[in-house]
Short mmCIF file of N, CA and C in Angstrom, two decimals:
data_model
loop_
_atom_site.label_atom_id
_atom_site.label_comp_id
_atom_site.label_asym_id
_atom_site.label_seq_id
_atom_site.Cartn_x
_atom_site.Cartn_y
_atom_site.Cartn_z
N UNK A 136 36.66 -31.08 32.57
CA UNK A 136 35.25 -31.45 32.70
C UNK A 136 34.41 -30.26 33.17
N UNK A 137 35.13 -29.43 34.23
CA UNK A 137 34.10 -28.34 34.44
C UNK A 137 33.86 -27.03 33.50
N UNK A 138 35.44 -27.09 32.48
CA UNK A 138 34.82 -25.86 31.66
C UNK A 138 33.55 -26.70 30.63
N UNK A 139 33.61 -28.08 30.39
CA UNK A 139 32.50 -28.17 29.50
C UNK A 139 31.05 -27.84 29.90
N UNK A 140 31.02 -28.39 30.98
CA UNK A 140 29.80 -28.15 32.00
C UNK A 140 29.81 -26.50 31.79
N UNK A 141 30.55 -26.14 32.38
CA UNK A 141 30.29 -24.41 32.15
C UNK A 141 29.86 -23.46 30.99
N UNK A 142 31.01 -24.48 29.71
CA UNK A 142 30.34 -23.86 28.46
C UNK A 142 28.48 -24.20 28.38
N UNK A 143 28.14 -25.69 28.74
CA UNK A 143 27.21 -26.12 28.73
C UNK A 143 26.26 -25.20 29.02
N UNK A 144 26.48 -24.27 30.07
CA UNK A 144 25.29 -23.93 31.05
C UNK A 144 25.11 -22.64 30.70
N UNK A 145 26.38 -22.18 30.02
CA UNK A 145 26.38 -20.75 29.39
C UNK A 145 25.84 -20.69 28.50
N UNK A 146 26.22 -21.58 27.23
CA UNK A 146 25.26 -21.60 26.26
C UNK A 146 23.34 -22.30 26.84
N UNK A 147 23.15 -22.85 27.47
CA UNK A 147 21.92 -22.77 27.46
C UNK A 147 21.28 -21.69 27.88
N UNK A 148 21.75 -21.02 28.82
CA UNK A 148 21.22 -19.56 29.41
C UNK A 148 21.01 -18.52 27.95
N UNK A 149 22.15 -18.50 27.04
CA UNK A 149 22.16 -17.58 26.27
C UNK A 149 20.95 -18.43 25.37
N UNK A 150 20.61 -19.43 25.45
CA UNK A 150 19.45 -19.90 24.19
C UNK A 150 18.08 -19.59 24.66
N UNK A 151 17.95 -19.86 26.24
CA UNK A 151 16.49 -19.26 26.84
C UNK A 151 16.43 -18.26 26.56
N UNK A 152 17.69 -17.01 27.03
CA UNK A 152 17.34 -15.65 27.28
C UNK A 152 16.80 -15.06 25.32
N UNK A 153 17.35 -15.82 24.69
CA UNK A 153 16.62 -15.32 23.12
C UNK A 153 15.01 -14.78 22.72
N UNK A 154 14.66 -14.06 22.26
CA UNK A 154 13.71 -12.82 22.07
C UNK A 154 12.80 -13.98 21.12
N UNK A 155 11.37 -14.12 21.16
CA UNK A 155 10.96 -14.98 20.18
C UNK A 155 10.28 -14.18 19.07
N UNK A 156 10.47 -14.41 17.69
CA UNK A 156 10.23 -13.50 16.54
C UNK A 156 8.96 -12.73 16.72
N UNK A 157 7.85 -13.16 17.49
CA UNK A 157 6.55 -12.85 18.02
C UNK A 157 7.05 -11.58 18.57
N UNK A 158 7.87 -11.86 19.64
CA UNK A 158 7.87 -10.67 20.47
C UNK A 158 8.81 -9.60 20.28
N UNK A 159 9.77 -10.41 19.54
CA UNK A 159 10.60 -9.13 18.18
C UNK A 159 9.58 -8.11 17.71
N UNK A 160 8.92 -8.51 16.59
CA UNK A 160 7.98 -7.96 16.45
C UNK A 160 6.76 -6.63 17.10
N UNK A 161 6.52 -7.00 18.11
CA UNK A 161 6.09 -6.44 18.90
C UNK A 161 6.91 -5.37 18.97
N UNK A 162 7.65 -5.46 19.44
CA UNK A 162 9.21 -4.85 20.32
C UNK A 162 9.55 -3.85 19.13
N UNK A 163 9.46 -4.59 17.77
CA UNK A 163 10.07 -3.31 16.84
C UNK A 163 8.94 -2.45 16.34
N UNK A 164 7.44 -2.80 16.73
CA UNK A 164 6.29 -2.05 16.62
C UNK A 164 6.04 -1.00 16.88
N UNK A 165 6.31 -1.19 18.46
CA UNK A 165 6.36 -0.22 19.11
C UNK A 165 7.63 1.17 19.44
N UNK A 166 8.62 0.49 18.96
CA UNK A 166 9.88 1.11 18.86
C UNK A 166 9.42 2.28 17.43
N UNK A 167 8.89 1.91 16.33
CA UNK A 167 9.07 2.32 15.64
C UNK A 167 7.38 3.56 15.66
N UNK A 168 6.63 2.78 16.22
CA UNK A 168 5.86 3.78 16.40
C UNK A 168 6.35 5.38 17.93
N UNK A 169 6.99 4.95 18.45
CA UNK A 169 7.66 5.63 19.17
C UNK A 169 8.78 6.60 18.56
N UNK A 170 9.36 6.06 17.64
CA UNK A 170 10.54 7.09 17.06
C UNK A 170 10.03 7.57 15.77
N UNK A 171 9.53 7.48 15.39
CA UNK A 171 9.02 7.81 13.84
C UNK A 171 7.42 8.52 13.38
N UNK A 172 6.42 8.17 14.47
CA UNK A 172 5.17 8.55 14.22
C UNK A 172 4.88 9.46 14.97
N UNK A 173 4.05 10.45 14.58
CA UNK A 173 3.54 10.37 13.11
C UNK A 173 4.53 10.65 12.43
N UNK A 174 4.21 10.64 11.28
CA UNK A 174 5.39 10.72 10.15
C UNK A 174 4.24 10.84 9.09
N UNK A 175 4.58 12.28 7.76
CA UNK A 175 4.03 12.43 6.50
C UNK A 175 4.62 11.29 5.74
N UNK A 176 3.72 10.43 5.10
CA UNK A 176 4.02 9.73 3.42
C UNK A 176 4.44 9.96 2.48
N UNK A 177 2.95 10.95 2.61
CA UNK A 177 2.97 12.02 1.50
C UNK A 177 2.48 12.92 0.96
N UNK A 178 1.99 13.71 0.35
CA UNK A 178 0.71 14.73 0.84
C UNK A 178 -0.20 14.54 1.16
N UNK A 179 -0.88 13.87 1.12
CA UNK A 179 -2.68 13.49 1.68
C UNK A 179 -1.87 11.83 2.68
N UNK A 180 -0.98 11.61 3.36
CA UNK A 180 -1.10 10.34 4.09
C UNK A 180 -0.18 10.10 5.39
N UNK A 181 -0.53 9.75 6.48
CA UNK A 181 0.17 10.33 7.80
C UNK A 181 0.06 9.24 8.22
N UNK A 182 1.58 8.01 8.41
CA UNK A 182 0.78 7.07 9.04
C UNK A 182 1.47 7.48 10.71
N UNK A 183 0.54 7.14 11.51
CA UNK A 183 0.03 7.36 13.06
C UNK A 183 0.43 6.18 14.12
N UNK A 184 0.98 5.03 13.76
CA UNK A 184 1.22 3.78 14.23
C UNK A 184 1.44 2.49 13.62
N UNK A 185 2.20 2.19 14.18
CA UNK A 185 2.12 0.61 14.14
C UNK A 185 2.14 -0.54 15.11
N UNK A 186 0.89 -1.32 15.28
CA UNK A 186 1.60 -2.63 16.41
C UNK A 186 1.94 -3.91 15.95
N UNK A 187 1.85 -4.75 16.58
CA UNK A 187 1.85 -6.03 16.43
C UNK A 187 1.12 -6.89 17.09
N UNK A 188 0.29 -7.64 16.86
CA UNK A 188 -0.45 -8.49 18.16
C UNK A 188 -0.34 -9.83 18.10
N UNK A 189 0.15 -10.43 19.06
CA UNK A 189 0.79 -11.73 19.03
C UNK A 189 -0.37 -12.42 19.30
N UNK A 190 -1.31 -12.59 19.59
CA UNK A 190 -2.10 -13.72 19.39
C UNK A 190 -3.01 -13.48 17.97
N UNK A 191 -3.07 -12.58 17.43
CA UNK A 191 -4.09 -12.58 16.18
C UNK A 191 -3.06 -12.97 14.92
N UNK A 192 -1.25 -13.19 15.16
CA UNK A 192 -0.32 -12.71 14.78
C UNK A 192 -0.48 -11.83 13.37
N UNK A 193 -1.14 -10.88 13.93
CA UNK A 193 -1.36 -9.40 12.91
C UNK A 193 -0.49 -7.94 13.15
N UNK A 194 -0.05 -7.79 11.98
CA UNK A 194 0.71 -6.44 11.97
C UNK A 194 -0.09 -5.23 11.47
N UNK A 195 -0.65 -4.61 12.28
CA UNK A 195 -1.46 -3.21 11.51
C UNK A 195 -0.79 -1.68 11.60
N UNK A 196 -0.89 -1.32 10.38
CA UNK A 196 -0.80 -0.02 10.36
C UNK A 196 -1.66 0.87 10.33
N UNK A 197 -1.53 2.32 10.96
CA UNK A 197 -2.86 2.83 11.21
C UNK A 197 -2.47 4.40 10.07
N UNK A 198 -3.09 4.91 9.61
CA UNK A 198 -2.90 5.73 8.57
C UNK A 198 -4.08 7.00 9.12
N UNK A 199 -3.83 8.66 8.95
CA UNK A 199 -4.76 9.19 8.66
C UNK A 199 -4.57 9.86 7.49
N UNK A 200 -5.95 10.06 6.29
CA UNK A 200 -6.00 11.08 5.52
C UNK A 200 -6.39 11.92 5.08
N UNK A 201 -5.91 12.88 4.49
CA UNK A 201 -6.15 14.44 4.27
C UNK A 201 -6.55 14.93 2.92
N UNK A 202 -6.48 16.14 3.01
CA UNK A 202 -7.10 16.63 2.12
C UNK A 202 -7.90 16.22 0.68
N UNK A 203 -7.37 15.90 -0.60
CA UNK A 203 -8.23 15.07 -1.69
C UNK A 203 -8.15 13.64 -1.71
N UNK A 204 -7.53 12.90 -0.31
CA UNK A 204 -7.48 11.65 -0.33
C UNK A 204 -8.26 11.22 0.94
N UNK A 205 -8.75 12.43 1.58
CA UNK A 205 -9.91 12.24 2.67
C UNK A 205 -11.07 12.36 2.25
N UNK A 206 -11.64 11.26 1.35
CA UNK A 206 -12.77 11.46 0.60
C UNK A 206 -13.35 9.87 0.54
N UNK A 207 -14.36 9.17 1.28
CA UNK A 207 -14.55 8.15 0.56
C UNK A 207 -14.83 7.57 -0.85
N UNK A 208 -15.75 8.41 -1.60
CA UNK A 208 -15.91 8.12 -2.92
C UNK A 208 -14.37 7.61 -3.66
N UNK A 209 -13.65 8.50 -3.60
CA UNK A 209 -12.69 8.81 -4.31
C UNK A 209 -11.39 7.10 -3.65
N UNK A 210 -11.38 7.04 -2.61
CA UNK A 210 -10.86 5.74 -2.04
C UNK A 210 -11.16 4.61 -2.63
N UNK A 211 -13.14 4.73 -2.89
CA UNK A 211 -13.61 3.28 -4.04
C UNK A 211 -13.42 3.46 -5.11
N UNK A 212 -12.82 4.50 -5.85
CA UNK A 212 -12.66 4.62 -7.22
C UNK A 212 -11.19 3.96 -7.58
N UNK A 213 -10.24 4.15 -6.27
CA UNK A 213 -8.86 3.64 -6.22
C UNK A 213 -8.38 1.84 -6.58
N UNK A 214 -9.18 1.45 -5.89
CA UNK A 214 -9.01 0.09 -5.77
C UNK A 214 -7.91 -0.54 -4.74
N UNK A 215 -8.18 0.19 -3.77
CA UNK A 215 -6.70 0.09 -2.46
C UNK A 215 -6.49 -1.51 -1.94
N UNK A 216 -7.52 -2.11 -2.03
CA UNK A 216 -7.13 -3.02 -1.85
C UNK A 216 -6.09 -3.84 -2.24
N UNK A 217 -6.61 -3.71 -4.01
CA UNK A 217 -5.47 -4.43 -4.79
C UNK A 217 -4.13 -3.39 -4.96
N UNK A 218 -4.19 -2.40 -4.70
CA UNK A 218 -2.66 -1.83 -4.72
C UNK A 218 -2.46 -1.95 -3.20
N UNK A 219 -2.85 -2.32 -2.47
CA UNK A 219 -2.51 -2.43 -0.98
C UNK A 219 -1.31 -4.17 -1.23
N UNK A 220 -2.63 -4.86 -1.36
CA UNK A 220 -1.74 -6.54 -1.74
C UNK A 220 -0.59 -6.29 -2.46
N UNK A 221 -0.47 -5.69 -3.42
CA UNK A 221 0.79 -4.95 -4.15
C UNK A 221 2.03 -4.95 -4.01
N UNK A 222 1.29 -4.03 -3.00
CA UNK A 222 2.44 -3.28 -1.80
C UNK A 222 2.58 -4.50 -0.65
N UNK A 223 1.74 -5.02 -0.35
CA UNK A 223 2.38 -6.13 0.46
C UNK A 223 3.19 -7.32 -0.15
N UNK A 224 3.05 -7.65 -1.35
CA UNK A 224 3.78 -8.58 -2.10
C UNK A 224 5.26 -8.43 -2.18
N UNK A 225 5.57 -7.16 -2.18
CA UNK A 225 6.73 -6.54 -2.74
C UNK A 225 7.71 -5.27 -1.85
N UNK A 226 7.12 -5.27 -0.93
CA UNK A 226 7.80 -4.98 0.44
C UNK A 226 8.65 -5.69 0.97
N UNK A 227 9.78 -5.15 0.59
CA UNK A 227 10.86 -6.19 1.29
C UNK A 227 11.15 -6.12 2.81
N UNK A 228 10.32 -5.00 3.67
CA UNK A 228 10.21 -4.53 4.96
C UNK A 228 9.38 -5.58 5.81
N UNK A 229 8.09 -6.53 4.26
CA UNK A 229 7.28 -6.98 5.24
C UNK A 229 7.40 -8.63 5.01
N UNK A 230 8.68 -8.66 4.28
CA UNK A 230 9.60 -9.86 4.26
C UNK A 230 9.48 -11.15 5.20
N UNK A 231 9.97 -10.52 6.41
CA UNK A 231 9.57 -11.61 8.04
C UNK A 231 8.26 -11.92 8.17
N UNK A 232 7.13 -10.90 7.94
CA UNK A 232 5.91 -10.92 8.44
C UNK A 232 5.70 -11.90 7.24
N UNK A 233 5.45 -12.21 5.97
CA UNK A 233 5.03 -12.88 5.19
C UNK A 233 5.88 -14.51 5.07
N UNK A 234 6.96 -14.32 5.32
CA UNK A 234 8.31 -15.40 5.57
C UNK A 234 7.08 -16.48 7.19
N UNK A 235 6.69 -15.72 8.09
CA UNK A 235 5.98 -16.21 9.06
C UNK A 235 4.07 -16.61 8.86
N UNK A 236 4.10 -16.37 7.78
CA UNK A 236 2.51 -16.38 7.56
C UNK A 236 1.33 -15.36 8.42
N UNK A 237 1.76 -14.06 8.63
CA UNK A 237 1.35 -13.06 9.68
C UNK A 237 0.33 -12.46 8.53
N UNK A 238 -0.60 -12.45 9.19
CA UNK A 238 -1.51 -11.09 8.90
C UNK A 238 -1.31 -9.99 8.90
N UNK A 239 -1.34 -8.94 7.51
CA UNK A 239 -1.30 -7.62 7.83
C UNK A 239 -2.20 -6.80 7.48
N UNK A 240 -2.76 -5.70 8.03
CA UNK A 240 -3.55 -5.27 8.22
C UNK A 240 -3.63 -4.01 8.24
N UNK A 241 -4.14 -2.88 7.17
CA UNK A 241 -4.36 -1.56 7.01
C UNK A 241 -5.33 -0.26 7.24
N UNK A 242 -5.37 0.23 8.11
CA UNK A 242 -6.70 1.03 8.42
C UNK A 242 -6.72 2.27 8.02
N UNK A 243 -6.99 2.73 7.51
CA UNK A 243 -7.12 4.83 6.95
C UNK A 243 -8.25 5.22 8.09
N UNK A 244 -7.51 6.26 8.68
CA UNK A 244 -8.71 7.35 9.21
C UNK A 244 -8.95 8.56 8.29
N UNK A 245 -9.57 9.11 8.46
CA UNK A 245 -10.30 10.38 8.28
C UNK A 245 -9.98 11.58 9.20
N UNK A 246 -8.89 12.68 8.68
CA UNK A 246 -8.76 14.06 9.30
C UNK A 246 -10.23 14.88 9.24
N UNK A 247 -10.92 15.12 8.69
CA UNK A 247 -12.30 15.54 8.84
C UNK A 247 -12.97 15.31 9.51
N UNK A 248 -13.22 13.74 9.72
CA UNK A 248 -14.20 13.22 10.23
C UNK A 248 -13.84 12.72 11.34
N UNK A 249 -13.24 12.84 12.58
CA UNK A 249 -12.58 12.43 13.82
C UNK A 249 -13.13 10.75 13.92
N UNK A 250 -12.49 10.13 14.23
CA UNK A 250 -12.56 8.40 14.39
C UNK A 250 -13.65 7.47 12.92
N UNK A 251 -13.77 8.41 11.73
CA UNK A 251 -14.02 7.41 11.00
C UNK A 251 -13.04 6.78 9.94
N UNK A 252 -13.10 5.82 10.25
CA UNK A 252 -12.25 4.72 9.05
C UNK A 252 -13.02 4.89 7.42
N UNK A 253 -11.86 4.94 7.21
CA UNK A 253 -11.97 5.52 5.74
C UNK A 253 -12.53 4.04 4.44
N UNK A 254 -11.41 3.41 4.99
CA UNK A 254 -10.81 2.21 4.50
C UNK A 254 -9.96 1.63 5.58
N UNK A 255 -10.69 -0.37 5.55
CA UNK A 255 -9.41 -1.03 6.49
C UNK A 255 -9.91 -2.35 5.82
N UNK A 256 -8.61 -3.02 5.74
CA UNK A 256 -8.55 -4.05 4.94
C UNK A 256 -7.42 -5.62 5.72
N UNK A 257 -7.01 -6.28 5.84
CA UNK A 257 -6.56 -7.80 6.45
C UNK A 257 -6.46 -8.22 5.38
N UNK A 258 -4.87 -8.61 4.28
CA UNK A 258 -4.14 -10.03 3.74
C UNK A 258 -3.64 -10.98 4.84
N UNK A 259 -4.08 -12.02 4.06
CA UNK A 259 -3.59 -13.17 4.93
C UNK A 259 -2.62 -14.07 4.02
N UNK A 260 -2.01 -15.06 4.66
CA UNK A 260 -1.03 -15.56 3.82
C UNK A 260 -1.49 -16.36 2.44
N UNK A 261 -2.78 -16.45 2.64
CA UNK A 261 -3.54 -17.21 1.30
C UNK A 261 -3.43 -15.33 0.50
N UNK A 262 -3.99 -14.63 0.77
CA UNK A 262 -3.68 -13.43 -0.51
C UNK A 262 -2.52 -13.14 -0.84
N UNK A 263 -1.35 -12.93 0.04
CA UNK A 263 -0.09 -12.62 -0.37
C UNK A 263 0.60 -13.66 -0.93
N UNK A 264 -0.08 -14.98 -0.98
CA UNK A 264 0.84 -15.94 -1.16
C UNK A 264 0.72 -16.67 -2.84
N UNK A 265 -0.63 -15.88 -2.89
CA UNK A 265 -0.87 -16.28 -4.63
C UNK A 265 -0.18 -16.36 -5.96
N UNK A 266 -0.29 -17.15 -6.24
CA UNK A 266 0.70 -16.68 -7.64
C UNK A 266 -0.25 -16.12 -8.80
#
């Protein structure tokens, strides 16, 4: 009777002490903006961070860019949005975040222009979820 009780109490401890996907999240945000950023893309694209914010449950990435891709004109000629959704459709990285109905969220800075946003854009699970 007392090892059941014991298994009992062990396994409930190990079910509280569990990480909730929210704060996974978070946790691998920051991990990864810590070991990895900045980090080149690719020639003109540096992304600079990533968090997570558990009450907006939004994942943003923060991007700066350079040289012929630090240009606004040239950004509205792209259509980033829709190759952004794209890329969020088909990211198998952003798998969990879309599996959870999370917001994600993309911002470009500007190397020229110190703190201006280039381009920033928010899918929500109604855009990624379209057929």
């Amino acid at each position: 009777m007392k090892k059941i009780l014991y298994i009992a109490i062990a396994t409930l401890f190990l079910m509280a002490c569990q990480e909730s996907y929210e704060d996974r999240c978070a946790r691998d945000a920051k991990e990864f903006t810590l070991k990895k950023c900045p980090a080149q893309i690719n020639q003109n694209t540096i992304i600079d961070s990533m968090t997570f914010d558990k009450q907006a449950l939004t994942v943003s990435y923060y991007y700066t860019l350079t040289g012929a891709a630090d240009n606004m004109m040239a950004i509205k000629q792209t259509n980033p949005r829709e190759l952004l959704l794209n890329e969020v459709k088909n990211a198998t990285a952003l798998k969990g975040a879309r599996d959870h109905g999370y917001n994600i969220r993309y911002i470009y800075h500007s190397t020229a222009n110190k703190g201006m946003v280039l381009f920033e854009t928010t899918f929500t699970s109604k855009d990624y979820n379209k057929q």
